[in-house]
Every structure is written in structure tokens, then in C-alpha cells.
Coordinates of C-alpha atoms in Angstrom, one line a residue:
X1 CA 185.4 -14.0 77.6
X2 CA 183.7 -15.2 80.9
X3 CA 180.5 -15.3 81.3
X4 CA 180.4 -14.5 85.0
X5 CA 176.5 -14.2 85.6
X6 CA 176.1 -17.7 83.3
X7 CA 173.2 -16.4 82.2
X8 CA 172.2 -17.3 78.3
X9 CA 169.3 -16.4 76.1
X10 CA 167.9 -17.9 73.1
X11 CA 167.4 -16.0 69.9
X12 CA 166.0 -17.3 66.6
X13 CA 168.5 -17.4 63.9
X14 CA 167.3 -14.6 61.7
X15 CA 168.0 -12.8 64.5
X16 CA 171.3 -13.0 64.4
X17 CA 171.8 -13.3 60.9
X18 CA 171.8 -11.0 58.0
X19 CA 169.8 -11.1 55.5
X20 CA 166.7 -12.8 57.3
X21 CA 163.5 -10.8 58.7
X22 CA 164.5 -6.8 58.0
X23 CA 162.1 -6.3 60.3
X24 CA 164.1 -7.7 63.2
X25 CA 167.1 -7.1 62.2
X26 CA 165.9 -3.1 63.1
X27 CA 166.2 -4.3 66.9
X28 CA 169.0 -6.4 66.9
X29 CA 171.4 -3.2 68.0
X30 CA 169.1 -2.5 70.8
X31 CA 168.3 -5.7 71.9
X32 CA 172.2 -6.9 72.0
X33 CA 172.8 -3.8 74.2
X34 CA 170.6 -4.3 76.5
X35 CA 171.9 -8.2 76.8
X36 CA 175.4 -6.7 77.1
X37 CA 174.5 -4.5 79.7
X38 CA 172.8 -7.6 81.7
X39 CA 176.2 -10.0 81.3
X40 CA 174.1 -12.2 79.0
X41 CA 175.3 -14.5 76.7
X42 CA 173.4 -16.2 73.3
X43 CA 172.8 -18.9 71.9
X44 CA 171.4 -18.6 68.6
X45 CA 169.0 -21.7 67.7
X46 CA 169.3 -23.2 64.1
X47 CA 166.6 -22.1 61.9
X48 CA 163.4 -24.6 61.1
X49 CA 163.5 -22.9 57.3
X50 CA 167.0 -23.7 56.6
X51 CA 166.2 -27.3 57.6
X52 CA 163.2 -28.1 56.4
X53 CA 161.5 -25.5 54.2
X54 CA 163.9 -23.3 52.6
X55 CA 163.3 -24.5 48.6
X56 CA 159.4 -23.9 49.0
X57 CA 157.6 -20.8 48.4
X58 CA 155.8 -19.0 51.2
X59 CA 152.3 -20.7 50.8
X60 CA 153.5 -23.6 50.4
X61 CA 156.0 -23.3 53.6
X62 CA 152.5 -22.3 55.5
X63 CA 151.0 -25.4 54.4
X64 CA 153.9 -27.5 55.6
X65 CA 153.6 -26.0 58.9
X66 CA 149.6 -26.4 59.4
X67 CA 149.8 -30.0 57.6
X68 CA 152.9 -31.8 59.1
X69 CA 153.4 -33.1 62.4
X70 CA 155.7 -30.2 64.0
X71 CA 157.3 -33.2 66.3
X72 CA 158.6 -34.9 62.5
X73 CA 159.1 -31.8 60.3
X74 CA 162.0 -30.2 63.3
X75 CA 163.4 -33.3 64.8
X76 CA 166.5 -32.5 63.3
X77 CA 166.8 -29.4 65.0
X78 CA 164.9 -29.8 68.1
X79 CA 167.0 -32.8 69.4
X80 CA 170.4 -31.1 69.6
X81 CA 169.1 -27.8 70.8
X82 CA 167.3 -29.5 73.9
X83 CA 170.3 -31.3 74.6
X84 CA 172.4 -28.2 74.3
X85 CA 170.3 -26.4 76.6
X86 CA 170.1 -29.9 79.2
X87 CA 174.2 -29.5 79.0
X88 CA 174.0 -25.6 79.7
X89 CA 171.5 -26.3 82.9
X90 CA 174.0 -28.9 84.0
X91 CA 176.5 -26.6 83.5
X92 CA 174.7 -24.5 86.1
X93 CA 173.7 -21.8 83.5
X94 CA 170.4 -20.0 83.8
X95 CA 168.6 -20.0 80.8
X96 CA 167.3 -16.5 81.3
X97 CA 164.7 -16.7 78.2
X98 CA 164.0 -16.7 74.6
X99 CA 163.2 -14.3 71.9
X100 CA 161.0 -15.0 69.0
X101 CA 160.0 -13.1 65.8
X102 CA 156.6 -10.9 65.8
X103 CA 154.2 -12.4 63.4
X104 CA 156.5 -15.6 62.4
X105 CA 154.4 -18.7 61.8
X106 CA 157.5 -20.8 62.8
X107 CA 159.6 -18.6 66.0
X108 CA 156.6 -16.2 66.5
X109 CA 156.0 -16.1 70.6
X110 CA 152.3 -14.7 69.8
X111 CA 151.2 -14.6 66.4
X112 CA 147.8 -12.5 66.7
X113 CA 146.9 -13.3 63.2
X114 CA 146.2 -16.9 64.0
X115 CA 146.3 -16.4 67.8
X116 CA 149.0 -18.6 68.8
X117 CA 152.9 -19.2 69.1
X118 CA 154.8 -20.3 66.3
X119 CA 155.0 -24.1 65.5
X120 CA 158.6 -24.5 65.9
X121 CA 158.1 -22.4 69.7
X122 CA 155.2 -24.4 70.7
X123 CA 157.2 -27.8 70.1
X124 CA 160.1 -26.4 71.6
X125 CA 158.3 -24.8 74.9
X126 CA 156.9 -28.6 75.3
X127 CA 159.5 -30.4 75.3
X128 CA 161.4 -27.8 77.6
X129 CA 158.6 -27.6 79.8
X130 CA 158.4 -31.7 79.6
X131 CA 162.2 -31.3 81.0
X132 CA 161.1 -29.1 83.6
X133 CA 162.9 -25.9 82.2
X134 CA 160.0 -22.7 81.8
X135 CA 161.6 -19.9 79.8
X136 CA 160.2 -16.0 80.5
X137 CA 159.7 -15.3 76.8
X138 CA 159.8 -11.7 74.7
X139 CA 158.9 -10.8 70.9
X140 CA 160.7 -8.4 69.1

């Protein structure tokens, strides 16, 4: 299938996927139809837990995040994903946006419990931003 308005959208990976964050999962439907209805595509971004966090417990996760250097913990998964998105650009896609988790310390767009993005969005909005890409941004 075509992607006629090359328009894309980035989604966290629990998102997408089934069996991470119920509470987004609810919105996925909804959300999906209204890219649908817009002619945009998605690209689901690989998930900073499954790379670097998954065997630890919550607290201990939360540590990791506060304690490590967000540039070293995700450099496995931030390199290809900018790249991907540099090749889409070139390709003369618009990278419409990207969606983040409510509340996640990691993909959260605003986290008002510590009043601030999530680590893994931060380094990520940086390093696009660095590039000279600014992404419009929603939570669900």
C-alpha cells in the first residue's frame, strides 16, 4: 500500500504491542483511526525496556533511568532510529509527529509527577532537534 501523503508518525512500542501498558493499549483503536483517516503511516520505535531494562524490577528500572547517562543506557536504539528517520526525511517523508505514553518515565511526553519528558523522549527530541527535525508531539 502507498503512502500517498508520505506522512509517518512515531509511536512507542507498547503502543503497538500487546501486552505492554493496558492503559494505552485502551486508545490504540481510536488513535489508529484517526491516523487512517489522515493517510498516515507508523513507525513504531524499539522499546528502551526491552533493550536495556527488561530483567529489573520497577525501582530498580527507575533508578537506572535517574542514575545512567541516558546518551549510554539507549545508544543501541537511538542510533538506528535517527538514522531511520534521516532516511525517511530524505526520502521526502514528513515526519508528522510522535506519540508518547502518559506518565512513562522512559516515552512519557510530560510526566507531571516529576515534571518532565521521559528520558528516552528527551534524548531522542535532542538529537532530532540537533538534526534540525522538531516533531509536534501528543500523549495518550
Amino acid at each position: 500500500m502507498e503512502n500517498t501523503g508520505r506522512k509517518i508518525i512515531l509511536v512507542p512500542y507498547c503502543f503497538m504491542t500487546k501486552g505492554f501498558t493496558p492503559e494505552a493499549r485502551n486508545s490504540t483503536e481510536e488513535v489508529l483511526k484517526v491516523l487512517f483517516d489522515f493517510k498516515t503511516g507508523i513507525v513504531q520505535m524499539p522499546c528502551p525496556h526491552l533493550v536495556s531494562l527488561m530483567n529489573e524490577d520497577d525501582k530498580k528500572k527507575a533508578e537506572h533511568i535517574i542514575k545512567k547517562n541516558p546518551r549510554n543506557l539507549y545508544a543501541g536504539i537511538i542510533n538506528p532510529l535517527l538514522i531511520q528517520i534521516e532516511k525517511y526525511k530524505q526520502m521526502d517523508f514528513e515526519i508528522t509527529g510522535l506519540i508518547g505514553i502518559k506518565g512513562s518515565p522512559v516515552c512519557g511526553i510530560y510526566n507531571p509527577t516529576v515534571k518532565e519528558y521521559g528520558s528516552f523522549i528527551i534524548l531522542l527530541n535532542k538529537e532530532l532537534r540537533n538534526r534540525g527535525i522538531y516533531l509536534r508531539m501528543a500523549v495518550i
